[in-house]
Amino acid sequence: MVALGGGHGLFASLSALRMVTDRLTAVVTVADDGGSSGRLRRELGVLPPGDLRMALAALCGDDEWGSTWSEVVQHRFRSEGELHGHAVGNLLIVALWELLGDPVAGLDWVGRLLGAHGRVLPMASVPLDIVAEVELDGVRSTVRGQVACALTPGRVQAISLVPEDPPARPEAIAAVLEGDWVVFGPGSWFTSVLPHLKVPELARALHKTRAKRLVTLNLAPQPGETDDFSPQQHLEVLRQHAPDLAIDVVLADTGVVDDHDALKKAAAALGARLVLSDVAAADGSPRHDPRRLASVLDEIFLQKR
């Protein structure tokens, strides 16, 4: 299984997928320019480590060792000084990158320390900037940077990357080509999910792979990115960014689908069948419940749904 994305969405996907497979690879966006990751990126010229750290934390074991290390790498310093806001895991990852000179080797070492149930890879070898075309009151403009894209007023219409043709990590390409399933989402659509389709080498692999492709839709619009987006609009935007990419399955939570026929039609336009199930947390919050999601994904992978 190969899971694409970043941030909290990828964390949710990995938390479920690790329950149904022991052969799991996360391919993570590297465009974050805010917070601890942005500071380390600007100061040291490294890949932003935050989304990579979160993916590793999601893959930590359920035993005392894994749960303890998951808390350690997610811990943020609170102070009045320079360390304020830095996550321990970000500093650990960057330290290994400096010592080893290889981002993937560093992440593999962190994974071994954490007892991670899977591998975490960056989607590109260099830090990326997201450029978004935004429409507000009929006027189009562009904004640059993941944080700016996420917070900009107006509706994001499309994204591109700077540089336009970044070098994809060969390990990520190999994982996609060798996978049985590739899972897109959930997550911030324009800043975590779609960027993978804008890295040319990775996009070619996603089109070429014999793996089946599954899209897990979000439970709620992302403020600033997809305000007022319906589930079917998420699929339409995906099709706009990758018109030739065939999808096999679209998974959506029953409770967020207002227009079943429209969503089914949008899924069919991608070549996909629609699976509806209760995968949200029982407390009503817009979070995927890992066990519910894992159960449905397992049934899909085993062709029971």
PDB file of C-alpha atoms in Angstrom:
ATOM      1  CA  MET A   1       0.000   0.000   0.000  1.00  0.00           C
ATOM      2  CA  VAL A   2       1.197   3.498  -0.857  1.00  0.00           C
ATOM      3  CA  ALA A   3      -0.442   6.486   0.836  1.00  0.00           C
ATOM      4  CA  LEU A   4      -0.030   9.992  -0.588  1.00  0.00           C
ATOM      5  CA  GLY A   5      -0.591  13.252   1.257  1.00  0.00           C
ATOM      6  CA  GLY A   6       0.627  15.229   4.239  1.00  0.00           C
ATOM      7  CA  GLY A   7      -0.322  16.625   7.616  1.00  0.00           C
ATOM      8  CA  HIS A   8      -3.341  15.475   9.596  1.00  0.00           C
ATOM      9  CA  GLY A   9      -5.043  13.882   6.588  1.00  0.00           C
ATOM     10  CA  LEU A  10      -2.144  11.536   5.902  1.00  0.00           C
ATOM     11  CA  PHE A  11      -1.895  10.823   9.637  1.00  0.00           C
ATOM     12  CA  ALA A  12      -5.523   9.618   9.560  1.00  0.00           C
ATOM     13  CA  SER A  13      -4.935   7.507   6.458  1.00  0.00           C
ATOM     14  CA  LEU A  14      -1.799   5.868   7.856  1.00  0.00           C
ATOM     15  CA  SER A  15      -3.434   5.235  11.243  1.00  0.00           C
ATOM     16  CA  ALA A  16      -6.029   3.123   9.422  1.00  0.00           C
ATOM     17  CA  LEU A  17      -3.837   1.519   6.761  1.00  0.00           C
ATOM     18  CA  ARG A  18      -1.303   0.214   9.276  1.00  0.00           C
ATOM     19  CA  MET A  19      -4.119  -1.946  10.699  1.00  0.00           C
ATOM     20  CA  VAL A  20      -4.656  -3.744   7.389  1.00  0.00           C
ATOM     21  CA  THR A  21      -1.147  -4.157   5.957  1.00  0.00           C
ATOM     22  CA  ASP A  22       2.426  -4.549   7.120  1.00  0.00           C
ATOM     23  CA  ARG A  23       3.739  -3.348   3.759  1.00  0.00           C
ATOM     24  CA  LEU A  24       2.994   0.345   3.855  1.00  0.00           C
ATOM     25  CA  THR A  25       4.793   3.354   2.366  1.00  0.00           C
ATOM     26  CA  ALA A  26       3.890   7.005   2.848  1.00  0.00           C
ATOM     27  CA  VAL A  27       4.896   9.453   0.105  1.00  0.00           C
ATOM     28  CA  VAL A  28       4.754  12.880   1.695  1.00  0.00           C
ATOM     29  CA  THR A  29       4.525  16.411   0.337  1.00  0.00           C
ATOM     30  CA  VAL A  30       7.517  18.699   1.020  1.00  0.00           C
ATOM     31  CA  ALA A  31       6.080  22.186   0.501  1.00  0.00           C
ATOM     32  CA  ASP A  32       5.408  23.322   4.082  1.00  0.00           C
ATOM     33  CA  ASP A  33       6.796  26.796   4.740  1.00  0.00           C
ATOM     34  CA  GLY A  34       5.236  27.595   8.113  1.00  0.00           C
ATOM     35  CA  GLY A  35       5.953  26.969  11.778  1.00  0.00           C
ATOM     36  CA  SER A  36       8.890  24.850  12.885  1.00  0.00           C
ATOM     37  CA  SER A  37       9.269  23.260   9.446  1.00  0.00           C
ATOM     38  CA  GLY A  38       9.410  26.611   7.701  1.00  0.00           C
ATOM     39  CA  ARG A  39      12.015  27.933  10.124  1.00  0.00           C
ATOM     40  CA  LEU A  40      14.270  24.916   9.664  1.00  0.00           C
ATOM     41  CA  ARG A  41      13.782  25.033   5.910  1.00  0.00           C
ATOM     42  CA  ARG A  42      14.787  28.691   5.710  1.00  0.00           C
ATOM     43  CA  GLU A  43      17.685  28.455   8.166  1.00  0.00           C
ATOM     44  CA  LEU A  44      19.260  25.181   7.012  1.00  0.00           C
ATOM     45  CA  GLY A  45      17.984  24.742   3.451  1.00  0.00           C
ATOM     46  CA  VAL A  46      16.508  21.310   4.242  1.00  0.00           C
ATOM     47  CA  LEU A  47      13.263  19.650   3.268  1.00  0.00           C
ATOM     48  CA  PRO A  48      10.478  20.729   5.639  1.00  0.00           C
ATOM     49  CA  PRO A  49      10.354  17.848   8.129  1.00  0.00           C
ATOM     50  CA  GLY A  50       6.977  18.391   9.781  1.00  0.00           C
ATOM     51  CA  ASP A  51       4.687  16.322   7.541  1.00  0.00           C
ATOM     52  CA  LEU A  52       7.338  13.582   7.414  1.00  0.00           C
ATOM     53  CA  ARG A  53       7.465  13.592  11.220  1.00  0.00           C
ATOM     54  CA  MET A  54       3.683  13.294  11.495  1.00  0.00           C
ATOM     55  CA  ALA A  55       3.664  10.335   9.121  1.00  0.00           C
ATOM     56  CA  LEU A  56       6.320   8.569  11.193  1.00  0.00           C
ATOM     57  CA  ALA A  57       4.349   9.267  14.382  1.00  0.00           C
ATOM     58  CA  ALA A  58       1.252   7.705  12.810  1.00  0.00           C
ATOM     59  CA  LEU A  59       3.218   4.532  12.100  1.00  0.00           C
ATOM     60  CA  CYS A  60       4.590   4.101  15.647  1.00  0.00           C
ATOM     61  CA  GLY A  61       3.738   0.837  17.361  1.00  0.00           C
ATOM     62  CA  ASP A  62       0.929   0.476  19.890  1.00  0.00           C
ATOM     63  CA  ASP A  63       3.271  -0.875  22.588  1.00  0.00           C
ATOM     64  CA  GLU A  64       4.871   1.284  25.277  1.00  0.00           C
ATOM     65  CA  TRP A  65       7.962   1.913  23.120  1.00  0.00           C
ATOM     66  CA  GLY A  66       5.964   3.078  20.121  1.00  0.00           C
ATOM     67  CA  SER A  67       3.445   5.187  22.003  1.00  0.00           C
ATOM     68  CA  THR A  68       6.186   6.884  24.017  1.00  0.00           C
ATOM     69  CA  TRP A  69       8.274   7.751  20.981  1.00  0.00           C
ATOM     70  CA  SER A  70       5.197   8.974  19.135  1.00  0.00           C
ATOM     71  CA  GLU A  71       4.606  11.477  21.929  1.00  0.00           C
ATOM     72  CA  VAL A  72       8.294  12.447  22.019  1.00  0.00           C
ATOM     73  CA  VAL A  73       8.612  13.264  18.318  1.00  0.00           C
ATOM     74  CA  GLN A  74       5.333  15.206  18.367  1.00  0.00           C
ATOM     75  CA  HIS A  75       6.310  17.203  21.472  1.00  0.00           C
ATOM     76  CA  ARG A  76       6.824  20.932  20.936  1.00  0.00           C
ATOM     77  CA  PHE A  77       8.997  23.132  23.101  1.00  0.00           C
ATOM     78  CA  ARG A  78       7.315  26.007  24.913  1.00  0.00           C
ATOM     79  CA  SER A  79       9.623  28.874  25.819  1.00  0.00           C
ATOM     80  CA  GLU A  80      10.383  32.537  25.297  1.00  0.00           C
ATOM     81  CA  GLY A  81      13.457  31.705  23.207  1.00  0.00           C
ATOM     82  CA  GLU A  82      14.512  30.344  19.847  1.00  0.00           C
ATOM     83  CA  LEU A  83      13.305  26.792  20.534  1.00  0.00           C
ATOM     84  CA  HIS A  84       9.691  27.863  21.005  1.00  0.00           C
ATOM     85  CA  GLY A  85       7.372  25.933  18.715  1.00  0.00           C
ATOM     86  CA  HIS A  86       9.980  23.507  17.420  1.00  0.00           C
ATOM     87  CA  ALA A  87       8.896  19.859  17.411  1.00  0.00           C
ATOM     88  CA  VAL A  88      11.419  17.393  18.837  1.00  0.00           C
ATOM     89  CA  GLY A  89      10.926  15.092  15.850  1.00  0.00           C
ATOM     90  CA  ASN A  90      11.742  17.877  13.397  1.00  0.00           C
ATOM     91  CA  LEU A  91      15.083  18.495  15.106  1.00  0.00           C
ATOM     92  CA  LEU A  92      15.847  14.767  15.259  1.00  0.00           C
ATOM     93  CA  ILE A  93      15.113  14.266  11.574  1.00  0.00           C
ATOM     94  CA  VAL A  94      17.188  17.265  10.478  1.00  0.00           C
ATOM     95  CA  ALA A  95      20.095  16.153  12.703  1.00  0.00           C
ATOM     96  CA  LEU A  96      20.164  12.759  10.987  1.00  0.00           C
ATOM     97  CA  TRP A  97      19.960  14.427   7.575  1.00  0.00           C
ATOM     98  CA  GLU A  98      23.023  16.504   8.411  1.00  0.00           C
ATOM     99  CA  LEU A  99      24.939  13.505   9.746  1.00  0.00           C
ATOM    100  CA  LEU A 100      24.026  11.080   6.955  1.00  0.00           C
ATOM    101  CA  GLY A 101      23.648  13.471   4.017  1.00  0.00           C
ATOM    102  CA  ASP A 102      20.655  11.507   2.711  1.00  0.00           C
ATOM    103  CA  PRO A 103      17.015  12.405   3.513  1.00  0.00           C
ATOM    104  CA  VAL A 104      15.703   8.878   2.953  1.00  0.00           C
ATOM    105  CA  ALA A 105      18.429   7.241   5.042  1.00  0.00           C
ATOM    106  CA  GLY A 106      17.704   9.703   7.843  1.00  0.00           C
ATOM    107  CA  LEU A 107      13.984   8.941   7.765  1.00  0.00           C
ATOM    108  CA  ASP A 108      14.675   5.205   7.733  1.00  0.00           C
ATOM    109  CA  TRP A 109      16.825   5.583  10.867  1.00  0.00           C
ATOM    110  CA  VAL A 110      14.088   7.531  12.633  1.00  0.00           C
ATOM    111  CA  GLY A 111      11.610   4.858  11.580  1.00  0.00           C
ATOM    112  CA  ARG A 112      13.812   2.172  13.119  1.00  0.00           C
ATOM    113  CA  LEU A 113      14.094   4.131  16.370  1.00  0.00           C
ATOM    114  CA  LEU A 114      10.332   4.566  16.551  1.00  0.00           C
ATOM    115  CA  GLY A 115       9.521   0.995  15.537  1.00  0.00           C
ATOM    116  CA  ALA A 116       7.483   2.371  12.651  1.00  0.00           C
ATOM    117  CA  HIS A 117       5.106  -0.009  10.886  1.00  0.00           C
ATOM    118  CA  GLY A 118       6.005   1.208   7.413  1.00  0.00           C
ATOM    119  CA  ARG A 119       8.310   3.527   5.517  1.00  0.00           C
ATOM    120  CA  VAL A 120       8.101   7.304   5.060  1.00  0.00           C
ATOM    121  CA  LEU A 121       9.484   8.994   1.936  1.00  0.00           C
ATOM    122  CA  PRO A 122       9.524  12.592   0.655  1.00  0.00           C
ATOM    123  CA  MET A 123       7.871  12.992  -2.735  1.00  0.00           C
ATOM    124  CA  ALA A 124      10.713  15.178  -4.037  1.00  0.00           C
ATOM    125  CA  SER A 125      14.405  15.679  -3.329  1.00  0.00           C
ATOM    126  CA  VAL A 126      14.166  19.464  -2.917  1.00  0.00           C
ATOM    127  CA  PRO A 127      11.855  21.777  -0.977  1.00  0.00           C
ATOM    128  CA  LEU A 128       8.883  22.962  -3.029  1.00  0.00           C
ATOM    129  CA  ASP A 129       6.718  26.060  -3.133  1.00  0.00           C
ATOM    130  CA  ILE A 130       3.041  25.842  -4.012  1.00  0.00           C
ATOM    131  CA  VAL A 131       1.655  28.582  -6.249  1.00  0.00           C
ATOM    132  CA  ALA A 132      -2.126  28.903  -6.266  1.00  0.00           C
ATOM    133  CA  GLU A 133      -4.452  30.681  -8.663  1.00  0.00           C
ATOM    134  CA  VAL A 134      -7.131  32.277  -6.513  1.00  0.00           C
ATOM    135  CA  GLU A 135     -10.409  33.893  -7.528  1.00  0.00           C
ATOM    136  CA  LEU A 136     -12.069  36.505  -5.311  1.00  0.00           C
ATOM    137  CA  ASP A 137     -15.054  38.559  -6.446  1.00  0.00           C
ATOM    138  CA  GLY A 138     -14.346  37.672 -10.067  1.00  0.00           C
ATOM    139  CA  VAL A 139     -10.694  38.739  -9.915  1.00  0.00           C
ATOM    140  CA  ARG A 140      -7.905  36.184 -10.312  1.00  0.00           C
ATOM    141  CA  SER A 141      -4.546  36.474  -8.586  1.00  0.00           C
ATOM    142  CA  THR A 142      -1.694  34.189  -7.548  1.00  0.00           C
ATOM    143  CA  VAL A 143      -0.292  33.476  -4.103  1.00  0.00           C
ATOM    144  CA  ARG A 144       2.879  31.584  -3.286  1.00  0.00           C
ATOM    145  CA  GLY A 145       3.612  29.313  -0.344  1.00  0.00           C
ATOM    146  CA  GLN A 146       1.656  26.584   1.405  1.00  0.00           C
ATOM    147  CA  VAL A 147       0.613  28.767   4.329  1.00  0.00           C
ATOM    148  CA  ALA A 148      -0.527  31.579   2.026  1.00  0.00           C
ATOM    149  CA  CYS A 149      -2.484  29.127  -0.135  1.00  0.00           C
ATOM    150  CA  ALA A 150      -4.202  27.680   2.911  1.00  0.00           C
ATOM    151  CA  LEU A 151      -5.156  31.045   4.392  1.00  0.00           C
ATOM    152  CA  THR A 152      -5.872  33.163   1.319  1.00  0.00           C
ATOM    153  CA  PRO A 153      -9.353  34.673   0.954  1.00  0.00           C
ATOM    154  CA  GLY A 154     -11.136  33.585  -2.190  1.00  0.00           C
ATOM    155  CA  ARG A 155     -11.402  30.200  -3.892  1.00  0.00           C
ATOM    156  CA  VAL A 156      -8.347  28.308  -5.080  1.00  0.00           C
ATOM    157  CA  GLN A 157      -8.762  27.378  -8.749  1.00  0.00           C
ATOM    158  CA  ALA A 158      -5.530  25.516  -9.510  1.00  0.00           C
ATOM    159  CA  ILE A 159      -2.026  24.961  -8.201  1.00  0.00           C
ATOM    160  CA  SER A 160       1.469  24.602  -9.632  1.00  0.00           C
ATOM    161  CA  LEU A 161       4.883  23.995  -8.096  1.00  0.00           C
ATOM    162  CA  VAL A 162       8.143  25.903  -7.972  1.00  0.00           C
ATOM    163  CA  PRO A 163      10.385  24.478  -9.309  1.00  0.00           C
ATOM    164  CA  GLU A 164       8.076  23.170 -12.045  1.00  0.00           C
ATOM    165  CA  ASP A 165       9.990  19.920 -12.633  1.00  0.00           C
ATOM    166  CA  PRO A 166      11.489  18.957  -9.265  1.00  0.00           C
ATOM    167  CA  PRO A 167      13.462  15.720  -8.944  1.00  0.00           C
ATOM    168  CA  ALA A 168      11.199  13.052  -7.496  1.00  0.00           C
ATOM    169  CA  ARG A 169      12.677  10.643  -4.978  1.00  0.00           C
ATOM    170  CA  PRO A 170      13.463   7.383  -6.841  1.00  0.00           C
ATOM    171  CA  GLU A 171      12.344   5.407  -3.793  1.00  0.00           C
ATOM    172  CA  ALA A 172       8.922   7.047  -4.029  1.00  0.00           C
ATOM    173  CA  ILE A 173       8.691   6.238  -7.739  1.00  0.00           C
ATOM    174  CA  ALA A 174       9.613   2.612  -7.041  1.00  0.00           C
ATOM    175  CA  ALA A 175       7.017   2.343  -4.268  1.00  0.00           C
ATOM    176  CA  VAL A 176       4.239   3.616  -6.546  1.00  0.00           C
ATOM    177  CA  LEU A 177       5.233   1.313  -9.406  1.00  0.00           C
ATOM    178  CA  GLU A 178       5.466  -1.732  -7.137  1.00  0.00           C
ATOM    179  CA  GLY A 179       2.344  -1.056  -5.066  1.00  0.00           C
ATOM    180  CA  ASP A 180      -0.920  -2.971  -5.113  1.00  0.00           C
ATOM    181  CA  TRP A 181      -2.946   0.065  -4.043  1.00  0.00           C
ATOM    182  CA  VAL A 182      -2.285   3.807  -4.079  1.00  0.00           C
ATOM    183  CA  VAL A 183      -4.406   5.878  -1.683  1.00  0.00           C
ATOM    184  CA  PHE A 184      -5.042   9.615  -2.187  1.00  0.00           C
ATOM    185  CA  GLY A 185      -6.400  11.627   0.730  1.00  0.00           C
ATOM    186  CA  PRO A 186      -7.947  12.577   2.986  1.00  0.00           C
ATOM    187  CA  GLY A 187      -6.240  15.897   3.574  1.00  0.00           C
ATOM    188  CA  SER A 188      -5.912  19.501   2.469  1.00  0.00           C
ATOM    189  CA  TRP A 189      -6.822  19.085  -1.186  1.00  0.00           C
ATOM    190  CA  PHE A 190      -4.705  21.786  -2.814  1.00  0.00           C
ATOM    191  CA  THR A 191      -1.701  21.687  -0.484  1.00  0.00           C
ATOM    192  CA  SER A 192      -1.402  18.017   0.529  1.00  0.00           C
ATOM    193  CA  VAL A 193      -3.143  15.808  -2.041  1.00  0.00           C
ATOM    194  CA  LEU A 194      -2.884  17.452  -5.462  1.00  0.00           C
ATOM    195  CA  PRO A 195       0.835  18.460  -5.258  1.00  0.00           C
ATOM    196  CA  HIS A 196       1.834  14.833  -5.880  1.00  0.00           C
ATOM    197  CA  LEU A 197       0.251  15.095  -9.309  1.00  0.00           C
ATOM    198  CA  LYS A 198       2.329  18.177 -10.143  1.00  0.00           C
ATOM    199  CA  VAL A 199       5.715  16.425  -9.764  1.00  0.00           C
ATOM    200  CA  PRO A 200       6.154  15.160 -13.352  1.00  0.00           C
ATOM    201  CA  GLU A 201       8.131  11.980 -12.587  1.00  0.00           C
ATOM    202  CA  LEU A 202       5.784  11.010  -9.795  1.00  0.00           C
ATOM    203  CA  ALA A 203       2.723  11.826 -11.888  1.00  0.00           C
ATOM    204  CA  ARG A 204       4.004   9.566 -14.663  1.00  0.00           C
ATOM    205  CA  ALA A 205       4.473   6.744 -12.175  1.00  0.00           C
ATOM    206  CA  LEU A 206       0.956   7.269 -10.810  1.00  0.00           C
ATOM    207  CA  HIS A 207      -0.424   6.979 -14.339  1.00  0.00           C
ATOM    208  CA  LYS A 208       1.786   4.017 -15.261  1.00  0.00           C
ATOM    209  CA  THR A 209       1.457   1.845 -12.160  1.00  0.00           C
ATOM    210  CA  ARG A 210      -0.647  -1.294 -12.225  1.00  0.00           C
ATOM    211  CA  ALA A 211      -1.768  -0.534  -8.683  1.00  0.00           C
ATOM    212  CA  LYS A 212      -5.408   0.213  -8.078  1.00  0.00           C
ATOM    213  CA  ARG A 213      -6.088   3.796  -7.025  1.00  0.00           C
ATOM    214  CA  LEU A 214      -8.404   4.852  -4.206  1.00  0.00           C
ATOM    215  CA  VAL A 215      -9.498   8.338  -3.149  1.00  0.00           C
ATOM    216  CA  THR A 216     -10.660   8.888   0.423  1.00  0.00           C
ATOM    217  CA  LEU A 217     -12.730  12.064   0.567  1.00  0.00           C
ATOM    218  CA  ASN A 218     -12.623  14.591   3.377  1.00  0.00           C
ATOM    219  CA  LEU A 219     -15.302  14.870   6.033  1.00  0.00           C
ATOM    220  CA  ALA A 220     -15.496  18.667   5.834  1.00  0.00           C
ATOM    221  CA  PRO A 221     -14.232  21.488   3.603  1.00  0.00           C
ATOM    222  CA  GLN A 222     -10.784  22.850   4.440  1.00  0.00           C
ATOM    223  CA  PRO A 223     -11.117  26.460   5.625  1.00  0.00           C
ATOM    224  CA  GLY A 224      -9.392  28.796   3.179  1.00  0.00           C
ATOM    225  CA  GLU A 225      -8.793  26.101   0.555  1.00  0.00           C
ATOM    226  CA  THR A 226     -12.076  24.381  -0.192  1.00  0.00           C
ATOM    227  CA  ASP A 227     -14.716  26.500   1.526  1.00  0.00           C
ATOM    228  CA  ASP A 228     -18.190  25.351   0.421  1.00  0.00           C
ATOM    229  CA  PHE A 229     -16.756  22.532  -1.708  1.00  0.00           C
ATOM    230  CA  SER A 230     -19.089  19.560  -2.071  1.00  0.00           C
ATOM    231  CA  PRO A 231     -17.593  16.030  -2.138  1.00  0.00           C
ATOM    232  CA  GLN A 232     -18.091  15.897  -5.906  1.00  0.00           C
ATOM    233  CA  GLN A 233     -16.233  19.196  -6.377  1.00  0.00           C
ATOM    234  CA  HIS A 234     -13.169  17.610  -4.776  1.00  0.00           C
ATOM    235  CA  LEU A 235     -13.280  14.932  -7.475  1.00  0.00           C
ATOM    236  CA  GLU A 236     -13.830  17.471 -10.236  1.00  0.00           C
ATOM    237  CA  VAL A 237     -10.744  19.402  -9.118  1.00  0.00           C
ATOM    238  CA  LEU A 238      -8.745  16.161  -9.054  1.00  0.00           C
ATOM    239  CA  ARG A 239      -9.841  15.454 -12.613  1.00  0.00           C
ATOM    240  CA  GLN A 240      -8.880  18.983 -13.708  1.00  0.00           C
ATOM    241  CA  HIS A 241      -5.344  18.508 -12.376  1.00  0.00           C
ATOM    242  CA  ALA A 242      -4.933  14.964 -13.755  1.00  0.00           C
ATOM    243  CA  PRO A 243      -7.499  14.432 -16.535  1.00  0.00           C
ATOM    244  CA  ASP A 244      -5.993  11.120 -17.670  1.00  0.00           C
ATOM    245  CA  LEU A 245      -5.611   9.559 -14.227  1.00  0.00           C
ATOM    246  CA  ALA A 246      -8.010   6.654 -13.714  1.00  0.00           C
ATOM    247  CA  ILE A 247      -9.341   6.044 -10.203  1.00  0.00           C
ATOM    248  CA  ASP A 248     -10.776   2.680  -9.162  1.00  0.00           C
ATOM    249  CA  VAL A 249     -12.604   3.494  -5.918  1.00  0.00           C
ATOM    250  CA  VAL A 250     -13.880   6.658  -4.244  1.00  0.00           C
ATOM    251  CA  LEU A 251     -14.636   6.275  -0.535  1.00  0.00           C
ATOM    252  CA  ALA A 252     -16.879   8.799   1.214  1.00  0.00           C
ATOM    253  CA  ASP A 253     -18.556   8.998   4.583  1.00  0.00           C
ATOM    254  CA  THR A 254     -22.305   8.479   4.391  1.00  0.00           C
ATOM    255  CA  GLY A 255     -23.029  11.452   6.609  1.00  0.00           C
ATOM    256  CA  VAL A 256     -21.387  14.086   4.390  1.00  0.00           C
ATOM    257  CA  VAL A 257     -22.990  13.134   1.076  1.00  0.00           C
ATOM    258  CA  ASP A 258     -26.003  15.329   0.273  1.00  0.00           C
ATOM    259  CA  ASP A 259     -26.272  14.459  -3.417  1.00  0.00           C
ATOM    260  CA  HIS A 260     -25.537  10.784  -3.940  1.00  0.00           C
ATOM    261  CA  ASP A 261     -26.214  10.857  -7.687  1.00  0.00           C
ATOM    262  CA  ALA A 262     -23.904  13.842  -8.292  1.00  0.00           C
ATOM    263  CA  LEU A 263     -21.081  12.216  -6.347  1.00  0.00           C
ATOM    264  CA  LYS A 264     -21.586   8.897  -8.118  1.00  0.00           C
ATOM    265  CA  LYS A 265     -21.464  10.715 -11.468  1.00  0.00           C
ATOM    266  CA  ALA A 266     -18.255  12.554 -10.500  1.00  0.00           C
ATOM    267  CA  ALA A 267     -16.661   9.267  -9.411  1.00  0.00           C
ATOM    268  CA  ALA A 268     -17.704   7.595 -12.652  1.00  0.00           C
ATOM    269  CA  ALA A 269     -16.077  10.403 -14.637  1.00  0.00           C
ATOM    270  CA  LEU A 270     -12.783   9.269 -13.064  1.00  0.00           C
ATOM    271  CA  GLY A 271     -13.562   5.627 -13.851  1.00  0.00           C
ATOM    272  CA  ALA A 272     -14.306   4.854 -10.210  1.00  0.00           C
ATOM    273  CA  ARG A 273     -17.048   3.143  -8.294  1.00  0.00           C
ATOM    274  CA  LEU A 274     -18.380   4.886  -5.211  1.00  0.00           C
ATOM    275  CA  VAL A 275     -18.285   3.278  -1.765  1.00  0.00           C
ATOM    276  CA  LEU A 276     -20.262   4.944   1.030  1.00  0.00           C
ATOM    277  CA  SER A 277     -19.718   3.971   4.648  1.00  0.00           C
ATOM    278  CA  ASP A 278     -19.677   5.387   8.173  1.00  0.00           C
ATOM    279  CA  VAL A 279     -15.991   6.185   8.649  1.00  0.00           C
ATOM    280  CA  ALA A 280     -16.235   9.357  10.756  1.00  0.00           C
ATOM    281  CA  ALA A 281     -15.508   9.530  14.477  1.00  0.00           C
ATOM    282  CA  ALA A 282     -18.541   8.729  16.606  1.00  0.00           C
ATOM    283  CA  ASP A 283     -18.285  12.024  18.520  1.00  0.00           C
ATOM    284  CA  GLY A 284     -19.407  13.985  15.471  1.00  0.00           C
ATOM    285  CA  SER A 285     -16.084  15.745  14.914  1.00  0.00           C
ATOM    286  CA  PRO A 286     -14.755  15.933  11.325  1.00  0.00           C
ATOM    287  CA  ARG A 287     -12.175  13.197  11.933  1.00  0.00           C
ATOM    288  CA  HIS A 288     -11.891   9.736  10.440  1.00  0.00           C
ATOM    289  CA  ASP A 289     -12.143   6.960  12.985  1.00  0.00           C
ATOM    290  CA  PRO A 290      -9.048   4.775  12.359  1.00  0.00           C
ATOM    291  CA  ARG A 291     -10.786   1.476  13.112  1.00  0.00           C
ATOM    292  CA  ARG A 292     -13.883   2.244  11.080  1.00  0.00           C
ATOM    293  CA  LEU A 293     -11.768   3.430   8.172  1.00  0.00           C
ATOM    294  CA  ALA A 294      -9.469   0.408   8.431  1.00  0.00           C
ATOM    295  CA  SER A 295     -12.426  -1.980   8.386  1.00  0.00           C
ATOM    296  CA  VAL A 296     -13.879  -0.478   5.207  1.00  0.00           C
ATOM    297  CA  LEU A 297     -10.491  -0.247   3.482  1.00  0.00           C
ATOM    298  CA  ASP A 298      -9.804  -3.905   4.299  1.00  0.00           C
ATOM    299  CA  GLU A 299     -13.089  -4.912   2.700  1.00  0.00           C
ATOM    300  CA  ILE A 300     -12.305  -2.847  -0.397  1.00  0.00           C
ATOM    301  CA  PHE A 301      -8.798  -4.284  -0.733  1.00  0.00           C
ATOM    302  CA  LEU A 302     -10.185  -7.820  -0.380  1.00  0.00           C
ATOM    303  CA  GLN A 303     -12.857  -7.003  -2.988  1.00  0.00           C
ATOM    304  CA  LYS A 304     -15.674  -7.532  -0.525  1.00  0.00           C
ATOM    305  CA  ARG A 305     -17.069  -4.061  -1.215  1.00  0.00           C
TER     306      ARG A 305
END
